[in-house]
Coordinates of C-alpha atoms and ligand atoms in Angstrom, one line a residue:
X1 CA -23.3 -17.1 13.8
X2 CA -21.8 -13.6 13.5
X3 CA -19.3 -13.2 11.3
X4 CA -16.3 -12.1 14.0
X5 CA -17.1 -13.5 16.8
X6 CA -13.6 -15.5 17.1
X7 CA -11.5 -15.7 20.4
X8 CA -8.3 -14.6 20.5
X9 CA -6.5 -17.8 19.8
X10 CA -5.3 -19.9 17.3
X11 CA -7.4 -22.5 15.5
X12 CA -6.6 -25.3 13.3
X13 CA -10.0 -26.0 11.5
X14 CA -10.9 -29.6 11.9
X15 CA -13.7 -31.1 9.8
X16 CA -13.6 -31.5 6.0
X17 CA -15.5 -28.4 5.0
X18 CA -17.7 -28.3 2.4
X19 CA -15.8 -25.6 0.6
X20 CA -12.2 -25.1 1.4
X21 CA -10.4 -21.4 -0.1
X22 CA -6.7 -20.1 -0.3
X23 CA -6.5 -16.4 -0.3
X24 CA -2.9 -15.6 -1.2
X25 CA -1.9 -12.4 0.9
X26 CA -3.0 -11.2 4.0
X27 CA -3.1 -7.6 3.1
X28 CA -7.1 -5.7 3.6
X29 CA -8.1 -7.6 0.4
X30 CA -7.5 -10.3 1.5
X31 CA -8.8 -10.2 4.7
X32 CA -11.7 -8.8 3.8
X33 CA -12.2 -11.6 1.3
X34 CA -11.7 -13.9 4.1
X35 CA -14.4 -12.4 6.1
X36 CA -16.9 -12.0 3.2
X37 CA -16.5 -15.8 2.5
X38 CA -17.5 -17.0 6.1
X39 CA -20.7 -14.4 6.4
X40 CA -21.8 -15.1 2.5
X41 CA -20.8 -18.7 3.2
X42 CA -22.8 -18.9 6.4
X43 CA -26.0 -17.2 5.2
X44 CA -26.4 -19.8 2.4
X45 CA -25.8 -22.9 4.4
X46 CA -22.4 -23.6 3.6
X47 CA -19.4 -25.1 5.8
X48 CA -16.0 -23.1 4.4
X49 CA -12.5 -22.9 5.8
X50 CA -10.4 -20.2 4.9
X51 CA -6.4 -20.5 4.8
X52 CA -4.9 -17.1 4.4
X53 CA -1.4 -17.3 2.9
X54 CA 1.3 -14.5 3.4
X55 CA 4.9 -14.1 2.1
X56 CA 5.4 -12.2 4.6
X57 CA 5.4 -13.8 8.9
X58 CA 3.6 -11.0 9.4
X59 CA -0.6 -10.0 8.4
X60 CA -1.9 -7.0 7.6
X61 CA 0.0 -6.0 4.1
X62 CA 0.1 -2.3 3.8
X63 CA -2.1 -1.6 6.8
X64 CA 0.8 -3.0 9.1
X65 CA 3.7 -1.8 6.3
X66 CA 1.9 1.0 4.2
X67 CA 0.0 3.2 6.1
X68 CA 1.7 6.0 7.8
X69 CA 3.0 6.0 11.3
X70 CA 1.6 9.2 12.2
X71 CA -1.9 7.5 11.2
X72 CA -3.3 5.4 13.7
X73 CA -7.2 5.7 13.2
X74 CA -5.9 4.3 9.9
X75 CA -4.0 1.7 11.6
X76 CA -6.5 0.3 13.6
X77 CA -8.0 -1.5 10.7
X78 CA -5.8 -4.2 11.9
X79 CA -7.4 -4.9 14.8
X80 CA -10.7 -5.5 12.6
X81 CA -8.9 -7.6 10.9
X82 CA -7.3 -9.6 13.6
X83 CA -10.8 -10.5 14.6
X84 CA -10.7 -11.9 10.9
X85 CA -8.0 -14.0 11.3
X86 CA -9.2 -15.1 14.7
X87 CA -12.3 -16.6 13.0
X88 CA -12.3 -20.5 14.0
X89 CA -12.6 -21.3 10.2
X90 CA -9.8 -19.2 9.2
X91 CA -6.0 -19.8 9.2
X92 CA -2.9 -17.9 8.5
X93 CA -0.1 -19.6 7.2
X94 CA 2.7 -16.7 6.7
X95 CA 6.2 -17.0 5.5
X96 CA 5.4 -18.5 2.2
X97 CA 6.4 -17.1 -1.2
X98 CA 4.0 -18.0 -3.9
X99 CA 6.2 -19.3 -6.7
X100 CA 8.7 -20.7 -4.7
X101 CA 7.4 -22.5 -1.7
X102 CA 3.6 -22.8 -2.8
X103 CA 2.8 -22.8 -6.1
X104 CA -0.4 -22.0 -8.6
X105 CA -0.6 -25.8 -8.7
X106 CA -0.5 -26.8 -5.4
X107 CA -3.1 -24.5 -4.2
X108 CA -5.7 -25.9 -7.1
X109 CA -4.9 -29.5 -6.1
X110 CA -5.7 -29.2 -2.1
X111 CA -8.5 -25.9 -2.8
X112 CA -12.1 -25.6 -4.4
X113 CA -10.7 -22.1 -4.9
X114 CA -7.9 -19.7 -4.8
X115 CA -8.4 -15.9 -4.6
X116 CA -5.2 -14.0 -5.3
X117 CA -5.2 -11.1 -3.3
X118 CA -1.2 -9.8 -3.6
X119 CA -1.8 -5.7 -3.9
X120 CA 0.1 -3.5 -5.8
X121 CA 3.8 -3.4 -4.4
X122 CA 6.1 -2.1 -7.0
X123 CA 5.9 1.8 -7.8
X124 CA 5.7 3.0 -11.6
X125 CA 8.4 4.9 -13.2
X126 CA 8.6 8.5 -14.2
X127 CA 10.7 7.8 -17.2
X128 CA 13.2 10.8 -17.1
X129 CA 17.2 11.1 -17.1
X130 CA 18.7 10.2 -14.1
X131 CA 16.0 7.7 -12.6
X132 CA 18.4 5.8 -11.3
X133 CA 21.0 8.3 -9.8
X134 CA 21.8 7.8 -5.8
X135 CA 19.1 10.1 -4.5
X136 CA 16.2 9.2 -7.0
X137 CA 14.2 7.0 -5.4
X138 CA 10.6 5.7 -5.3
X139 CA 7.8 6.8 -2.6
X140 CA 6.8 3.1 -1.8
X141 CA 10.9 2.4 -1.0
X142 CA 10.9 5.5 1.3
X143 CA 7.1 4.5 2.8
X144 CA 8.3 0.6 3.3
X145 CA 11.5 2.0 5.3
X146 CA 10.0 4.2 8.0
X147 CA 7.0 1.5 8.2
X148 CA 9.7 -1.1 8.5
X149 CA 9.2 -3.5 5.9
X150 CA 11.8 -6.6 6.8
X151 CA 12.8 -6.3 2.9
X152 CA 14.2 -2.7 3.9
X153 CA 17.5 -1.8 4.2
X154 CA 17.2 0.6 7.5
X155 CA 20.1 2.5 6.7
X156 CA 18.4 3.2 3.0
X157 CA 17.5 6.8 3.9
X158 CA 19.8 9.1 5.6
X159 CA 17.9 12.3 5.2
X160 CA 21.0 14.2 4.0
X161 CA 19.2 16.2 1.7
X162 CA 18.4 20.0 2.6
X163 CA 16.0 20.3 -0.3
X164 CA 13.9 17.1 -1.5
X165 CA 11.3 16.9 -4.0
X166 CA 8.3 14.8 -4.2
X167 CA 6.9 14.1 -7.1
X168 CA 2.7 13.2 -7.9
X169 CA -0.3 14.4 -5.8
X170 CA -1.8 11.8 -4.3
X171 CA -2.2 11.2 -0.5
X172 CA 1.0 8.8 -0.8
X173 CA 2.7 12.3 -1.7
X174 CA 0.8 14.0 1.5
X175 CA 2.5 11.1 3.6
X176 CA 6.1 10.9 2.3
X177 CA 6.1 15.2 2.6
X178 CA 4.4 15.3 6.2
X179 CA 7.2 12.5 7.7
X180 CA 10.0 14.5 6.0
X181 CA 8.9 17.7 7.6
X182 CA 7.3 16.9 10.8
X183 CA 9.7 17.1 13.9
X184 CA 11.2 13.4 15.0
X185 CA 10.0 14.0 18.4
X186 CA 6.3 13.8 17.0
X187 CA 7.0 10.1 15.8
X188 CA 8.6 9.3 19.4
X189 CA 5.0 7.2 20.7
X190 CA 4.8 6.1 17.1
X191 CA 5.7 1.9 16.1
X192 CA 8.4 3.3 13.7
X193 CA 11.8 1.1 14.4
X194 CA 15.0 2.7 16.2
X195 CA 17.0 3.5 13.3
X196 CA 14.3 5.3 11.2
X197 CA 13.7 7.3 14.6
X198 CA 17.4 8.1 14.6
X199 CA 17.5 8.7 10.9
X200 CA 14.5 11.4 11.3
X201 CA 15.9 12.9 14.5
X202 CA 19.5 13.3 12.4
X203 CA 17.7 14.8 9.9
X204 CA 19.1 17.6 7.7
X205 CA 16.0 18.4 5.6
X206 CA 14.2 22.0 5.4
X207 CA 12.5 22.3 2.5
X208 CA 10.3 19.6 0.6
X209 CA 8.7 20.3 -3.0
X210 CA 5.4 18.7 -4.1
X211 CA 4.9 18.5 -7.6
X212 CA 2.2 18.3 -9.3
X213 CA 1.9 17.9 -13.1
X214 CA -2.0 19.3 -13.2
X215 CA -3.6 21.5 -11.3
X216 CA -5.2 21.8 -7.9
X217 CA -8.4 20.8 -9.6
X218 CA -6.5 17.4 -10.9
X219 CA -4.9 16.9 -7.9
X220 CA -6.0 13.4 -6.5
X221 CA -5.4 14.6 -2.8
X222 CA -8.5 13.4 -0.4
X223 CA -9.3 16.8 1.6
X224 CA -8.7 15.3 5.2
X225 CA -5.4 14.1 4.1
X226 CA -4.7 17.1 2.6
X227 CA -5.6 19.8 5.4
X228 CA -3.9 17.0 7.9
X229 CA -0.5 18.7 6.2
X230 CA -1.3 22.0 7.1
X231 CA -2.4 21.3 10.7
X232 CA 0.9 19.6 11.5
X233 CA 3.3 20.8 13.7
X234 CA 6.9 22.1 12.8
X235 CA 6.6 23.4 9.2
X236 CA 4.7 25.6 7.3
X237 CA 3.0 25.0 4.2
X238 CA 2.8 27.4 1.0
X239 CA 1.1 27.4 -2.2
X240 CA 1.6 30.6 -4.7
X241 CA -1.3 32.2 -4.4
X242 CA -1.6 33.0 -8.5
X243 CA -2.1 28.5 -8.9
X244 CA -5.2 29.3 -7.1
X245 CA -6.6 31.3 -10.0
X246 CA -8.3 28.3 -11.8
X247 CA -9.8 30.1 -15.2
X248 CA -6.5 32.4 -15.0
X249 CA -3.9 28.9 -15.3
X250 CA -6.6 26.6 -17.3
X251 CA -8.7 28.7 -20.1
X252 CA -9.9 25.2 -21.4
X253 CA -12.4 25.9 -18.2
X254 CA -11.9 22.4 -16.7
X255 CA -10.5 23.2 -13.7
X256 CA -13.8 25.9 -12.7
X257 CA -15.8 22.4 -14.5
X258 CA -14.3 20.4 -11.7
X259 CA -14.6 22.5 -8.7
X260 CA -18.4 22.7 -9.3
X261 CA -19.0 19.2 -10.0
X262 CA -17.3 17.8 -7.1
X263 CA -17.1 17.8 -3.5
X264 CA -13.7 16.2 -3.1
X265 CA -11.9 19.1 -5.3
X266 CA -13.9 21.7 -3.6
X267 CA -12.9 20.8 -0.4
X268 CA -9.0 20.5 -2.0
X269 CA -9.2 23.8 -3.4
X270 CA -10.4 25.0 -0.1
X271 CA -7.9 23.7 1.8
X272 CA -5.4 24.9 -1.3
X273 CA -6.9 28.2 -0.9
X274 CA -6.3 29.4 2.8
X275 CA -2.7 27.8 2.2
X276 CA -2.6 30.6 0.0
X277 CA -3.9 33.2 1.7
X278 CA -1.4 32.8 4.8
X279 CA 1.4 35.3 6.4
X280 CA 4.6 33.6 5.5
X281 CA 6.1 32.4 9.4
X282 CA 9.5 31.2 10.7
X283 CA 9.5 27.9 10.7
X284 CA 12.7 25.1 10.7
X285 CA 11.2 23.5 7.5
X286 CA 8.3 24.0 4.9
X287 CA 6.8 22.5 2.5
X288 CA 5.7 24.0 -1.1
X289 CA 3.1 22.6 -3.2
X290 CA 3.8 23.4 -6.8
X291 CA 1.3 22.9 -9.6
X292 CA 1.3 22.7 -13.3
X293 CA 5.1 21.1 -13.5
X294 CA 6.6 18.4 -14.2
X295 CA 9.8 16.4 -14.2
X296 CA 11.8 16.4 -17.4
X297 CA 15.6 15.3 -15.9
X298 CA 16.8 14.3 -12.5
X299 CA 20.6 16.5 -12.3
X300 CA 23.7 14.8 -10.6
X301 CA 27.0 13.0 -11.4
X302 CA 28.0 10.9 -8.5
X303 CA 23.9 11.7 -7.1
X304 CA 21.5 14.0 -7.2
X305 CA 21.8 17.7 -7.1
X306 CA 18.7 19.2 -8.9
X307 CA 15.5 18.4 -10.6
X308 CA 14.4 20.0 -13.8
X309 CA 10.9 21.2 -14.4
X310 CA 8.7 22.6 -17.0
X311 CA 6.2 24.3 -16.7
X312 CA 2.7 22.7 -18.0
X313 CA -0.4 23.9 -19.7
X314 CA -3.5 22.1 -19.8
X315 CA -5.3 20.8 -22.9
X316 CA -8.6 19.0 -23.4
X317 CA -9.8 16.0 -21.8
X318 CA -7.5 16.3 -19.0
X319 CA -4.5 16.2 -20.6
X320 CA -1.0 18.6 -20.0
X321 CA 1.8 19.9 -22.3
X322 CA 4.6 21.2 -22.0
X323 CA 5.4 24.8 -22.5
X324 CA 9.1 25.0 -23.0
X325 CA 9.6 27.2 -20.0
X326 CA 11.9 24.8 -17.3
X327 CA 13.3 25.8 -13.7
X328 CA 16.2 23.6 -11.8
X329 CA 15.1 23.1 -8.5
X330 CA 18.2 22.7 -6.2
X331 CA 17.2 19.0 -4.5
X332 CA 19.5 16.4 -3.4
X333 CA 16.5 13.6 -3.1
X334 CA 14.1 13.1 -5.2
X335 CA 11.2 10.8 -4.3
X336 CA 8.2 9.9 -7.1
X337 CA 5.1 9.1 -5.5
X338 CA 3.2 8.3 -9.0
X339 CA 1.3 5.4 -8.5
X340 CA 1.8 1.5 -7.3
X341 CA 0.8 -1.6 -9.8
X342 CA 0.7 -5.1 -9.4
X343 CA 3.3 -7.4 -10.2
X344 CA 2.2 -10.5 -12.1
X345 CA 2.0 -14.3 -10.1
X346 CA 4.1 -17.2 -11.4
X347 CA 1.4 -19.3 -13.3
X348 CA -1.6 -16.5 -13.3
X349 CA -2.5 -14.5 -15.7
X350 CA -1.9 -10.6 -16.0
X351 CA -2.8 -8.0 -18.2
X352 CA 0.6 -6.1 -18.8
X353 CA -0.7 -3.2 -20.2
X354 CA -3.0 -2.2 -17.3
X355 CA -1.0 -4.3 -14.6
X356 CA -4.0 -6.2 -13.2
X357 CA -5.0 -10.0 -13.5
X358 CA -7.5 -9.6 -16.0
X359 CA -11.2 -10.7 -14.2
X360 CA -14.7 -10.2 -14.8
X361 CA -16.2 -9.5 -10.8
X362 CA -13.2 -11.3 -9.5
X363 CA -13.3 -14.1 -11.8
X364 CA -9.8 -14.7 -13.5
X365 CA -10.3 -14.8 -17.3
X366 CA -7.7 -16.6 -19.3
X367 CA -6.3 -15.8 -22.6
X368 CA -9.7 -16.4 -24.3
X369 CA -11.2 -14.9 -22.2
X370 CA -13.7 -17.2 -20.5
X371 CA -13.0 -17.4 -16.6
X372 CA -11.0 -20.3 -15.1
X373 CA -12.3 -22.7 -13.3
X374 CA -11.7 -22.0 -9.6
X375 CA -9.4 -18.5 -9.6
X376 CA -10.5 -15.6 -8.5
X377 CA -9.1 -12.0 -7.4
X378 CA -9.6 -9.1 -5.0
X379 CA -8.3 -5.7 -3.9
X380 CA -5.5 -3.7 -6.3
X381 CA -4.8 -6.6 -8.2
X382 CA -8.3 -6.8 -9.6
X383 CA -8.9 -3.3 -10.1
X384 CA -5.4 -1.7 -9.9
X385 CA -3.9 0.7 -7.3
X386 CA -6.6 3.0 -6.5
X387 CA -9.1 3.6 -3.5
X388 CA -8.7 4.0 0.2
X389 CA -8.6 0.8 2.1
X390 CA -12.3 0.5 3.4
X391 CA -12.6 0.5 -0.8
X392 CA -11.5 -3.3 -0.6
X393 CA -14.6 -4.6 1.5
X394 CA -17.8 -4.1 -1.3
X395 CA -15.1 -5.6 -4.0
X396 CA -13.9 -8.8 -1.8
X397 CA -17.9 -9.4 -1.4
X398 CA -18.1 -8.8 -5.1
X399 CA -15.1 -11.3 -5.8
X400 CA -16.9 -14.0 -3.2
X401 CA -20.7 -13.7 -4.0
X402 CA -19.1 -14.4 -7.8
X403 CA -16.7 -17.6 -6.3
X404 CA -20.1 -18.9 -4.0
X405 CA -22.6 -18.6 -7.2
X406 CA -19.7 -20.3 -9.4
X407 CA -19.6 -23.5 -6.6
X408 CA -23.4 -23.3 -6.6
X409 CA -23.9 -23.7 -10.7
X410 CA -20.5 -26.4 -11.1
X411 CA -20.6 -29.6 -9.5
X412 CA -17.0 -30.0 -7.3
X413 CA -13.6 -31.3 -8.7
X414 CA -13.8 -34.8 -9.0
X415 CA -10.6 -34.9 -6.5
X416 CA -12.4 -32.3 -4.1
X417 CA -15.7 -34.4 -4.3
X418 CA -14.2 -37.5 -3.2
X419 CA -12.1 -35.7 0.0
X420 CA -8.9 -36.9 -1.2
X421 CA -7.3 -33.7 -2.2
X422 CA -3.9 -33.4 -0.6
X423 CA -3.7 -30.7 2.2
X424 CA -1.8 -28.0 2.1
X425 CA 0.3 -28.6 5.7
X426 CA 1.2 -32.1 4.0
X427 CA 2.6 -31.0 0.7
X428 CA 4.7 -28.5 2.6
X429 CA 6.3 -30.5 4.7
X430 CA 7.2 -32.8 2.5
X431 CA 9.3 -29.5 0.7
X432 CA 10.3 -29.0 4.5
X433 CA 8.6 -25.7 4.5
X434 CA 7.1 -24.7 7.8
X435 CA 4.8 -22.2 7.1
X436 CA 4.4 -19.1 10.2
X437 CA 1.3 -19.9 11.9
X438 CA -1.2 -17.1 13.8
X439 CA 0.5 -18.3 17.5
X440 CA 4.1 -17.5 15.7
X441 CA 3.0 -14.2 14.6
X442 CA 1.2 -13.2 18.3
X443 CA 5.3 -13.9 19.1
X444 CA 6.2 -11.2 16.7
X445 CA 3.5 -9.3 17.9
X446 CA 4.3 -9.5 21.7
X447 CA 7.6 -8.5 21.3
X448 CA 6.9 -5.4 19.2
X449 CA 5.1 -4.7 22.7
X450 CA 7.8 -5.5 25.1
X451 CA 10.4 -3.4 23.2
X452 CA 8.0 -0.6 23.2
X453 CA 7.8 -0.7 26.8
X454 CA 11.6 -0.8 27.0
X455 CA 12.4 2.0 25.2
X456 CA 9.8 3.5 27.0
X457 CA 7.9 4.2 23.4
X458 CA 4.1 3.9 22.8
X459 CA 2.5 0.7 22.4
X460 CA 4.4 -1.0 19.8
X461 CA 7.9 -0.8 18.1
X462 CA 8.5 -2.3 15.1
X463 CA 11.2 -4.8 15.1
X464 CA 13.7 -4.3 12.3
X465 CA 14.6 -6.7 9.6
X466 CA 13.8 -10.6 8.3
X467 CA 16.5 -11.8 11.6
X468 CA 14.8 -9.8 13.9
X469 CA 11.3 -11.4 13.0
X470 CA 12.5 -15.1 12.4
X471 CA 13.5 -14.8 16.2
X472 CA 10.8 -13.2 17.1
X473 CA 8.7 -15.9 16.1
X474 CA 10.9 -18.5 16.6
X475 CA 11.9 -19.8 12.8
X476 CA 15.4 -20.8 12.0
X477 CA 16.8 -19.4 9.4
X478 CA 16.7 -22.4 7.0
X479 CA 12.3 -22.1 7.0
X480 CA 12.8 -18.3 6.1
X481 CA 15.1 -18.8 3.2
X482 CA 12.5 -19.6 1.0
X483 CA 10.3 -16.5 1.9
X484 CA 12.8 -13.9 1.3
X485 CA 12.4 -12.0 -2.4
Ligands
NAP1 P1 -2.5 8.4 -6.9 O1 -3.5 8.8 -6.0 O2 -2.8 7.6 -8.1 O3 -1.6 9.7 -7.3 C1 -0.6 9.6 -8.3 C2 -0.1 11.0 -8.6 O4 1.0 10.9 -9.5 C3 -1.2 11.8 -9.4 O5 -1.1 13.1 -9.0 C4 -0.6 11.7 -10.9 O6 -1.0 12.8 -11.7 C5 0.9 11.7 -10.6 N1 1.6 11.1 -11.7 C6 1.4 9.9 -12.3 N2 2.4 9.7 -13.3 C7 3.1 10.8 -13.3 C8 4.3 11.2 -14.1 N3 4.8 10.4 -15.0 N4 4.8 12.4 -13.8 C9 4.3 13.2 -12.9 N5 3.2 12.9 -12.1 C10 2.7 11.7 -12.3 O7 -1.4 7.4 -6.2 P2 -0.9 7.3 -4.7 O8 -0.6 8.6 -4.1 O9 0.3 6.4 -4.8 O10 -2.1 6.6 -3.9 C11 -2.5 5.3 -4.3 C12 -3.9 5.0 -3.6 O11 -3.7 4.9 -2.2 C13 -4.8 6.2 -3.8 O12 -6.1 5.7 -4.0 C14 -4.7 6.9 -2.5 O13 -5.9 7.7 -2.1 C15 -4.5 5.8 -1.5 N6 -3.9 6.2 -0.3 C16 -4.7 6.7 0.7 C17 -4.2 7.2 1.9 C18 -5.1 7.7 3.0 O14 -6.3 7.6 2.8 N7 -4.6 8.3 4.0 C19 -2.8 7.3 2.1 C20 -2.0 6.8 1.0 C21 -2.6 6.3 -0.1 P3 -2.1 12.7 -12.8 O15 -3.4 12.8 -12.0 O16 -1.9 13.8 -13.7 O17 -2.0 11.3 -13.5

């Protein structure tokens, strides 16, 4: 059998299988965990189904509400992982909230085994003043509004701001910066929903800051990402030509260190580098990458009106410090883009201090440390928020040849062995919870494609908001309740 040859439909697995897995979240961990269990299943003889569990009515996680617009080589993983979900021995089962309508509990009673597969969705903090002041907000709030995530507000950004800084270098940065500054017509084809188009058309923004607390040897840009700012239309991109000067901004020499030892910072720095080197143009809007700063007070009374930096000087083993030199950078929003963690699961256990569900190859430890019977974990929340997407595949086959060795050695719950563990679909509907099945999303799905078409659009336009999708995929609004945050 090969692994994804599915049809396009629907499929209610039939038989008792021998091995029967809940994957909470449909994000790329998840799917890819999916997948790895029917190949690794397959190969050593045994008969799995696979019931993929979402919060959200919708699959894909950040693939569908993450990845940038502007990005659809990127986007495409979904249709790999539609043929996963297509896969006559997986399900979907969207619209349920663990916690609420399924819980830890449930899942153990009618599964051999649960994989927890729930990402990283809340951003960290940067810990200065005026956090919280209107026109302070996080990266992943910004990303989830022009990807239109139904928990959204789509009037949460008006774009307002002439000046807005961006703080972290990472490739979330690189994705927040490019929307800002790219023109509105260029996300016209794009599946962003009407009012963000509107919002980005409106848009009062001309300058955007960057803001890096390292250097552009630190910087945790990928180089494609990176020299995909500069090749994009509308703005111009500069860096001051002295932050190129590695040995001249870090005498501790591991900056020069860096940019011999690896590829990925030699091809930033080169990037970096012709930046540098470029005639200032005319353009509506640029965007300045700033190194060696970082944020010590975001300035406003009623909201934002500046951001104070100070400058930074590198010390050993990686490390910055301040230097007592600040500038006020005139910005009226301020977005940090420092990093996503996991948020912990009702019941499962989580290491606080590094924001992951604490695991040995995917196998969830408990609080002495020896792994519990039958949980396991993949993606972000195993290893925390780092990786491009593709990095999800070899750990989800780590996570399942670990759960498929586990059912090998241990003979199978007594209530598993005699086939009278509850099912899932029962125990729901006796809460009256109807979960969104794969038909009810290809509803979603096919009107994304029919409003596309009437707006005249692209392929697909996001529809806006939980109402929007509850019709869409026709749920009342007493089945969503429980799904909403
Ligand atoms: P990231 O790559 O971890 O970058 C976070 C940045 O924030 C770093 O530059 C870090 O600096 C900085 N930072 C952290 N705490 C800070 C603080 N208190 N003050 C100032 N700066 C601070 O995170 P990300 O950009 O959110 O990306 C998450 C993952 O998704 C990454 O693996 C990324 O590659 C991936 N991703 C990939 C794509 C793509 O491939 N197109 C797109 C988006 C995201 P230090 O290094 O000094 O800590």
């Amino acid at each position: 059998m090969t692994a994804l040859a599915g049809s396009p439909r629907a499929v209610e697995p039939q038989a008792v299988a021998d091995l029967r897995v809940a994957v909470v979240g449909s994000g790329p961990a998840g799917l890819y965990t999916a997948e790895a269990m029917v190949k690794q299943a397959a190969a050593d003889g045994v008969e799995v189904e696979v019931d993929v569990l979402d919060r959200l009515p919708t699959p894909y996680g950040l693939v569908r509400y993450g990845v940038a617009p502007d990005h659809p080589s990127i986007r495409s993983i979904a249709d790999y992982l539609r043929r996963v979900l297509e896969l006559p021995r997986v399900r979907f089962l969207g619209g349920l909230c663990f916690g609420r309508d399924v819980t830890r509990e449930m899942l153990l009673a009618c599964y051999d085994a649960v994989v927890y597969a729930t990402g990283a969705p809340l951003d960290k903090r940067l810990r200065v003043p005026g956090e919280d002041l209107p026109g302070s907000a996080a990266a992943a709030d910004f990303v989830r509004w022009y990807c239109g995530h139904p928990d959204s507000d789509p009037a949460m950004f008006e774009l307002d701001a002439e000046a807005v800084a961006v703080i972290g270098a990472g490739n979330v940065a690189l994705d927040v910066a490019r929307i800002l500054a790219k023109p509105a017509a260029e996300f016209g084809a794009t599946d962003v929903p009407e009012p963000v188009l509107a919002a980005l058309a409106a848009s009062r923004v001309r300058e955007v800051h960057i803001i890096s607390r390292r250097g552009p040897a630190q910087a945790r840009f990928t180089p494609k990402e990176l020299r995909e700012l500069g090749e994009a239309p509308g703005f111009e991109v500069t860096v001051d030509p002295a932050q190129t000067d590695l040995d001249r901004f870090d005498p501790t020499g591991e900056s020069s260190a860096l940019a011999e030892s690896d590829r990925r910072v030699r091809g930033n720095l080169a990037v970096i580098r012709e930046w540098a080197g470029r005639e200032p143009r005319e353009c509506p809007r640029r965007v300045s990458v700033r190194f060696w700063e970082r944020p010590v007070e975001i300035i406003g009374t009623d909201r934002v009106t500046a951001l104070r930096v100070e400058r930074t000087r590198p010390e050993a083993a990686g490390r910055v410090a301040g230097t007592g030199e600040f500038t006020e950078l005139p910005v009226q929003l301020v977005l940090r883009s420092v990093g996503y963690q996991s948020v912990p699961l009702p019941g499962v256990p989580f290491d606080e201090r590094r924001a992951v569900v604490p695991n040995a190859e995917g196998r969830v430890l408990g609080a002495d440390g020896t792994p519990l019977a039958g949980e396991y974990v993949s993606g972000w929340l195993k290893r925390g928020a780092t990786g491009v997407i593709g990095s999800n595949k070899s750990d989800a086959a780590q996570t399942v040849r670990a759960l498929l060795a586990d059912r090998a050695r241990d003979a199978r719950p007594a209530h598993r062995a005699d086939r009278a563990a509850p099912r899932l679909a029962e125990l729901l509907a006796a809460r009256g919870v109807r979960p969104v099945s794969y038909a009810d999303w290809l509803g979603i799905d096919e009107r994304e494609h029919e409003l596309a078409t009437a707006l005249g659009r692209g392929e697909r336009v996001k529809l806006c908001g939980w109402d929007a999708l509850d019709r869409a995929c026709g749920r009342g609004r007493a089945a969503r309740a429980g799904a909403r945050p």
